[in-house]
Tab-separated table of C-alpha atoms in Angstrom:
chain	number	residue	atom	x	y	z
A	203	MET	CA	72.608	64.928	86.289
A	204	SER	CA	73.675	61.664	88.534
A	205	LEU	CA	72.598	61.740	92.444
A	206	PHE	CA	76.329	61.864	93.416
A	207	ILE	CA	76.759	65.487	91.177
A	208	TYR	CA	73.129	66.937	92.747
A	209	PHE	CA	73.777	65.865	96.470
A	210	LYS	CA	77.824	67.401	96.075
A	211	LYS	CA	76.288	70.964	94.483
A	212	ILE	CA	73.722	70.914	97.135
A	213	PHE	CA	76.334	70.124	100.306
A	214	LYS	CA	78.673	72.821	98.671
A	215	LEU	CA	75.439	74.851	98.350
A	216	ILE	CA	74.711	74.474	101.978
A	217	CYS	CA	78.305	74.308	103.394
A	218	SER	CA	78.529	78.162	101.674
A	219	LEU	CA	75.292	79.451	103.415
A	220	TRP	CA	76.547	77.877	106.984
A	221	ILE	CA	79.697	80.261	106.809
A	222	ASN	CA	77.683	83.569	105.277
A	223	LEU	CA	75.333	83.120	108.244
A	224	PHE	CA	78.129	81.874	110.894
A	225	ASN	CA	80.302	85.134	109.963
A	226	ASN	CA	77.982	87.245	109.720
A	227	LEU	CA	75.518	86.563	113.004
A	228	LEU	CA	78.585	85.038	115.500
A	229	LEU	CA	81.892	85.445	114.032
A	230	TYR	CA	82.258	89.300	113.252
A	231	PRO	CA	80.095	90.761	115.902
A	232	LEU	CA	81.987	88.076	118.195
A	233	LEU	CA	85.729	89.001	117.200
A	234	GLY	CA	84.326	92.528	117.874
A	235	LEU	CA	83.445	91.884	121.259
A	236	LEU	CA	87.062	90.479	122.121
A	237	GLN	CA	88.776	93.322	120.423
A	238	LYS	CA	87.564	95.083	122.662
A	239	GLU	CA	87.706	93.425	125.929
A	240	GLY	CA	91.169	93.500	124.567
A	241	ILE	CA	91.206	89.560	124.453
A	242	PHE	CA	91.545	89.145	120.725
A	243	ASP	CA	93.612	91.548	119.049
A	244	ILE	CA	92.625	91.367	115.142
A	245	TYR	CA	93.016	94.812	113.141
A	246	PHE	CA	92.460	93.843	109.858
A	247	PHE	CA	89.870	91.297	107.902
A	248	ASN	CA	91.851	91.109	105.009
A	249	HIS	CA	94.244	88.415	103.250
A	250	GLY	CA	97.259	90.599	102.310
A	251	TYR	CA	98.923	91.236	99.599
A	252	VAL	CA	102.961	91.423	98.337
A	253	GLU	CA	104.240	92.688	95.360
A	254	ASP	CA	106.741	90.819	93.370
A	255	GLU	CA	110.356	92.088	93.987
A	256	ASP	CA	110.431	93.713	90.687
A	257	GLU	CA	107.619	95.672	90.814
A	258	ASN	CA	107.554	99.315	90.794
A	259	ASN	CA	104.410	100.849	90.306
A	260	ASN	CA	105.819	104.086	88.643
A	261	ASN	CA	102.907	105.196	88.477
A	262	LYS	CA	101.380	105.536	91.726
A	263	LEU	CA	104.309	106.995	93.374
A	264	SER	CA	107.005	109.081	92.584
A	265	GLN	CA	110.798	107.065	92.328
A	266	PRO	CA	112.342	106.023	94.079
A	267	ASN	CA	109.759	104.442	95.972
A	268	SER	CA	107.778	101.622	95.398
A	269	LEU	CA	104.183	101.264	97.812
A	270	THR	CA	106.635	98.682	99.393
A	271	LYS	CA	109.028	100.827	100.297
A	272	PHE	CA	106.365	103.668	101.291
A	273	VAL	CA	104.557	101.123	103.279
A	274	GLN	CA	107.225	99.319	105.348
A	275	SER	CA	108.564	103.370	105.825
A	276	VAL	CA	105.687	104.323	107.568
A	277	GLY	CA	106.499	101.817	110.988
A	278	ASN	CA	104.494	98.982	112.575
A	279	PHE	CA	101.299	100.603	112.844
A	280	PRO	CA	98.730	99.593	114.950
A	281	LYS	CA	100.114	97.630	117.943
A	282	GLY	CA	100.073	94.228	118.556
A	283	ILE	CA	100.805	93.447	114.724
A	284	GLU	CA	104.406	94.100	113.360
A	285	GLY	CA	106.341	93.169	110.403
A	286	ASP	CA	105.695	91.144	107.394
A	287	ALA	CA	101.793	90.574	108.503
A	288	LEU	CA	101.172	94.312	109.054
A	289	HIS	CA	102.851	95.189	106.017
A	290	ALA	CA	100.773	92.839	103.840
A	291	HIS	CA	97.570	93.895	105.212
A	292	CYS	CA	98.053	97.874	105.078
A	293	LEU	CA	99.963	97.216	101.499
A	294	LEU	CA	96.469	95.822	100.390
A	295	TYR	CA	94.502	98.794	101.184
A	296	GLU	CA	97.361	101.087	100.007
A	297	ILE	CA	98.009	98.951	96.160
A	298	THR	CA	93.830	99.592	96.305
A	299	LEU	CA	93.627	103.619	97.246
A	300	ALA	CA	96.285	103.849	94.412
A	301	GLN	CA	94.105	103.055	92.118
A	302	CYS	CA	92.134	106.313	91.994
A	303	PRO	CA	93.589	108.947	89.660
A	304	LEU	CA	93.519	111.653	92.779
A	305	TYR	CA	96.254	109.117	94.650
A	306	GLU	CA	98.907	111.936	94.712
A	307	SER	CA	96.594	114.558	95.708
A	308	LEU	CA	94.783	113.507	98.529
A	309	LYS	CA	94.700	116.998	100.851
A	310	GLY	CA	91.144	118.143	101.776
A	311	LEU	CA	88.656	115.109	100.226
A	312	LYS	CA	86.676	113.467	101.942
A	313	LEU	CA	86.995	109.475	102.711
A	314	LEU	CA	84.664	106.783	103.246
A	315	GLU	CA	85.341	102.973	103.582
A	316	VAL	CA	82.324	100.932	103.239
A	317	GLY	CA	82.812	97.496	105.630
A	318	CYS	CA	85.685	98.539	107.726
A	319	GLY	CA	85.597	95.778	110.022
A	320	PRO	CA	87.667	96.142	112.543
A	321	GLY	CA	89.004	99.474	111.235
A	322	GLY	CA	92.766	98.694	111.394
A	323	GLY	CA	92.847	100.115	107.047
A	324	LEU	CA	90.961	103.519	108.593
A	325	ASN	CA	94.124	103.663	111.122
A	326	TRP	CA	96.368	102.958	108.386
A	327	ILE	CA	95.382	105.240	106.441
A	328	LYS	CA	94.771	107.650	108.359
A	329	VAL	CA	98.532	107.548	109.952
A	330	ALA	CA	99.970	107.414	106.048
A	331	HIS	CA	97.844	110.111	104.267
A	332	PRO	CA	97.017	112.558	107.426
A	333	GLU	CA	96.764	115.396	104.309
A	334	ILE	CA	92.708	113.377	103.444
A	335	GLY	CA	90.218	116.011	105.021
A	336	SER	CA	88.182	113.675	107.131
A	337	LEU	CA	87.394	109.812	107.129
A	338	TYR	CA	84.191	108.560	107.542
A	339	GLY	CA	84.021	104.540	107.994
A	340	LEU	CA	80.643	102.234	108.354
A	341	ASP	CA	80.161	98.732	109.808
A	342	ARG	CA	77.943	96.133	110.416
A	343	HIS	CA	79.796	95.551	113.202
A	344	PRO	CA	81.145	98.616	114.201
A	345	PRO	CA	84.987	99.040	115.705
A	346	PRO	CA	85.219	100.102	119.595
A	347	SER	CA	86.572	103.731	119.219
A	348	ALA	CA	88.888	103.604	121.476
A	349	SER	CA	91.243	101.092	118.886
A	350	LEU	CA	90.191	104.148	116.241
A	351	SER	CA	92.866	107.089	115.364
A	352	LEU	CA	91.232	110.242	116.277
A	353	GLY	CA	89.221	111.864	113.671
A	354	ILE	CA	88.576	109.006	112.635
A	355	ASN	CA	83.672	108.846	112.430
A	356	VAL	CA	82.673	105.321	112.033
A	357	ILE	CA	78.858	104.697	112.299
A	358	SER	CA	76.881	100.816	112.242
A	359	GLY	CA	75.437	100.524	108.745
A	360	VAL	CA	75.166	98.181	106.826
A	361	ALA	CA	76.132	98.789	102.879
A	362	GLU	CA	73.243	98.358	101.318
A	363	LYS	CA	71.970	101.233	102.479
A	364	LEU	CA	74.237	103.930	103.130
A	365	PRO	CA	72.777	106.463	106.225
A	366	PHE	CA	74.697	109.657	104.592
A	367	ALA	CA	73.206	112.507	101.950
A	368	ASP	CA	73.649	112.641	98.507
A	369	CYS	CA	76.656	113.557	97.055
A	370	SER	CA	78.733	113.370	100.512
A	371	PHE	CA	81.979	112.032	99.536
A	372	ASP	CA	84.957	111.894	97.357
A	373	ILE	CA	86.479	108.543	97.442
A	374	ILE	CA	84.577	105.465	98.799
A	375	ILE	CA	87.147	102.412	99.555
A	376	ASN	CA	85.733	98.773	99.935
A	377	VAL	CA	88.645	95.863	100.632
A	378	GLU	CA	87.568	92.032	100.366
A	379	SER	CA	84.117	93.620	102.003
A	380	SER	CA	81.033	93.102	98.710
A	381	HIS	CA	81.869	89.149	98.203
A	382	CYS	CA	79.970	89.161	101.725
A	383	TYR	CA	77.093	91.425	100.808
A	384	GLY	CA	75.121	88.324	98.303
A	385	GLU	CA	71.700	89.676	96.818
A	386	GLY	CA	73.142	93.008	98.373
A	387	GLU	CA	76.027	93.952	96.227
A	388	MET	CA	73.914	95.495	93.535
A	389	LYS	CA	72.331	97.815	96.074
A	390	PHE	CA	75.726	98.597	97.498
A	391	PHE	CA	77.232	99.998	93.662
A	392	HIS	CA	73.130	102.137	93.599
A	393	GLU	CA	73.983	103.066	97.199
A	394	VAL	CA	78.115	104.287	96.308
A	395	SER	CA	76.571	106.231	93.103
A	396	ARG	CA	74.464	108.256	95.257
A	397	VAL	CA	76.449	108.671	97.979
A	398	LEU	CA	79.522	109.862	96.083
A	399	LYS	CA	79.895	113.216	94.354
A	400	LYS	CA	79.710	113.506	90.529
A	401	GLY	CA	83.365	112.873	89.269
A	402	GLY	CA	84.058	110.802	92.991
A	403	TYR	CA	85.737	107.111	93.094
A	404	LEU	CA	84.895	104.202	94.327
A	405	CYS	CA	88.154	101.961	94.921
A	406	TRP	CA	87.667	98.097	95.496
A	407	THR	CA	88.896	95.260	95.649
A	408	ASP	CA	87.284	91.579	95.942
A	409	ILE	CA	87.839	88.112	95.352
A	410	ARG	CA	85.235	86.514	92.872
A	411	THR	CA	84.304	83.969	90.482
A	412	SER	CA	84.247	84.286	86.694
A	413	LYS	CA	80.476	84.359	86.780
A	414	GLY	CA	80.147	86.706	89.716
A	415	LEU	CA	82.688	89.251	88.496
A	416	LYS	CA	80.450	89.523	85.455
A	417	LEU	CA	77.683	90.412	87.508
A	418	THR	CA	80.122	92.733	89.744
A	419	LEU	CA	80.895	94.536	86.803
A	420	GLU	CA	77.061	95.229	85.338
A	421	TYR	CA	75.827	96.186	88.691
A	422	ALA	CA	78.309	98.997	88.808
A	423	GLU	CA	77.860	100.102	85.006
A	424	ASN	CA	74.230	100.003	85.907
A	425	SER	CA	74.554	102.472	89.254
A	426	LYS	CA	76.548	105.087	86.532
A	427	LEU	CA	80.137	103.872	87.658
A	428	LYS	CA	82.359	103.959	85.006
A	429	LEU	CA	85.384	101.922	85.354
A	430	ILE	CA	88.833	104.291	84.275
A	431	SER	CA	90.298	100.959	83.479
A	432	PRO	CA	90.351	97.295	83.240
A	433	LEU	CA	90.496	95.007	86.474
A	434	THR	CA	93.463	93.858	87.231
A	435	LYS	CA	93.766	89.728	88.911
A	436	ILE	CA	96.143	90.046	91.539
A	437	ASN	CA	95.796	86.670	92.573
A	438	LYS	CA	99.707	85.814	92.576
A	439	GLN	CA	100.450	89.050	94.806
A	440	ILE	CA	97.000	87.558	97.397
A	441	LEU	CA	98.516	84.360	97.766
A	442	ARG	CA	102.061	85.871	98.499
A	443	GLY	CA	99.759	87.851	101.538
A	444	ILE	CA	98.340	85.053	102.776
A	445	LYS	CA	101.345	83.287	103.426
A	446	LYS	CA	102.456	86.177	105.336
A	447	THR	CA	99.094	86.697	107.332
A	448	SER	CA	97.746	83.075	108.428
A	449	SER	CA	100.266	82.086	110.609
A	450	ARG	CA	99.619	85.253	112.812
A	451	TYR	CA	96.068	83.907	112.464
A	452	GLU	CA	97.445	80.303	113.760
A	453	LEU	CA	99.147	82.195	116.423
A	454	LEU	CA	96.487	83.674	117.343
A	455	LEU	CA	93.660	80.682	117.702
A	456	GLU	CA	96.773	79.158	119.718
A	457	ARG	CA	96.145	81.531	122.146
A	458	ALA	CA	92.589	81.803	122.408
A	459	PRO	CA	89.766	80.695	124.813
A	460	PHE	CA	88.763	77.071	124.213
A	461	TRP	CA	85.333	78.672	123.562
A	462	ILE	CA	86.759	80.244	120.120
A	463	ARG	CA	89.363	77.448	119.214
A	464	ILE	CA	86.151	75.289	118.434
A	465	PHE	CA	85.467	77.232	115.858
A	466	GLY	CA	88.655	76.684	113.900
A	467	ASN	CA	88.356	75.735	111.130
A	468	ASN	CA	85.263	77.892	110.507
A	469	PHE	CA	88.183	80.549	111.688
A	470	ARG	CA	90.903	78.994	109.050
A	471	LYS	CA	88.033	79.905	105.757
A	472	VAL	CA	87.729	83.657	106.522
A	473	PHE	CA	91.032	84.402	107.526
A	474	ALA	CA	93.430	81.797	105.966
A	475	PRO	CA	91.152	79.897	103.368
A	476	ASN	CA	91.846	77.491	100.788
A	477	ARG	CA	94.787	78.418	98.122
A	478	GLU	CA	93.486	75.618	95.498
A	479	LYS	CA	90.681	77.992	94.337
A	480	LEU	CA	93.182	80.953	94.096
A	481	GLU	CA	95.510	78.564	92.254
A	482	ASN	CA	93.902	76.885	89.969
A	483	GLY	CA	92.006	80.682	89.387
A	484	GLU	CA	88.732	79.285	89.509
A	485	HIS	CA	88.458	82.348	91.772
A	486	LEU	CA	89.692	85.980	90.775
A	487	TYR	CA	91.301	88.553	93.204
A	488	MET	CA	90.620	91.737	91.120
A	489	LEU	CA	91.486	95.401	91.767
A	490	GLY	CA	89.884	98.656	90.382
A	491	CYS	CA	88.472	101.796	90.268
A	492	TRP	CA	85.117	103.286	89.100
A	493	GLN	CA	84.296	106.846	89.010
A	494	LYS	CA	80.979	108.387	88.686
A	495	SER	CA	79.593	109.920	85.605
């Protein structure tokens, strides 16, 4: 290995570590505080999802509605986000939840979102699926209660040690969060298996490298979670989603205080990342559902 390649790999590792530290120790807590104070209205920490015009999702919703039409029919929610950006954020949640075989019969079920971020996804699920029995969220930096709909219970905690009793939930949803867990990802899958009821489901979507995806599948299998169908690659839909959502983040940055704008490049790497690795397939954005055996 040449000295140049060696230092290049070291540099990439340092950059990756810096981004993770920045996100967990500064960015997410700071955004939570700014949201609480009404300075920065961010409700979602995902890139968004936009369907092809000819995607019908026939197996998920009865005709003539597609998931996109369903999301658009619910209306603009929450306040401060509207139009295409809102629809893209919410649609990623909807397509993830729709992987569950119980999607059309959610009445009375108990659902947990691990890594709920600012709470926009929970608010969406509450509005779009009022038939769900109870909604819970968990995040290292939970959103202020004022930003959540009534009936949503969010607590502070980590994915690697879920503060819930065994066999507590029918469904767990995890949207663009588990890539932040690092070495704790294996513990996350074990914890998911523990708190899911027998026959319960994990609805999951996130970004991975090919190597990282193999580890994810291994962790899930070792946790007695059975993949109910092959994972689906959704790079193209996510790239279309980024086009819809990144412009809003740029607008928020322009309006932000100076001491937020100085972290602009780090902010963009989280919310409007370099699309090249998604375009060339180096990064895989995957979607799927596991069932507890």
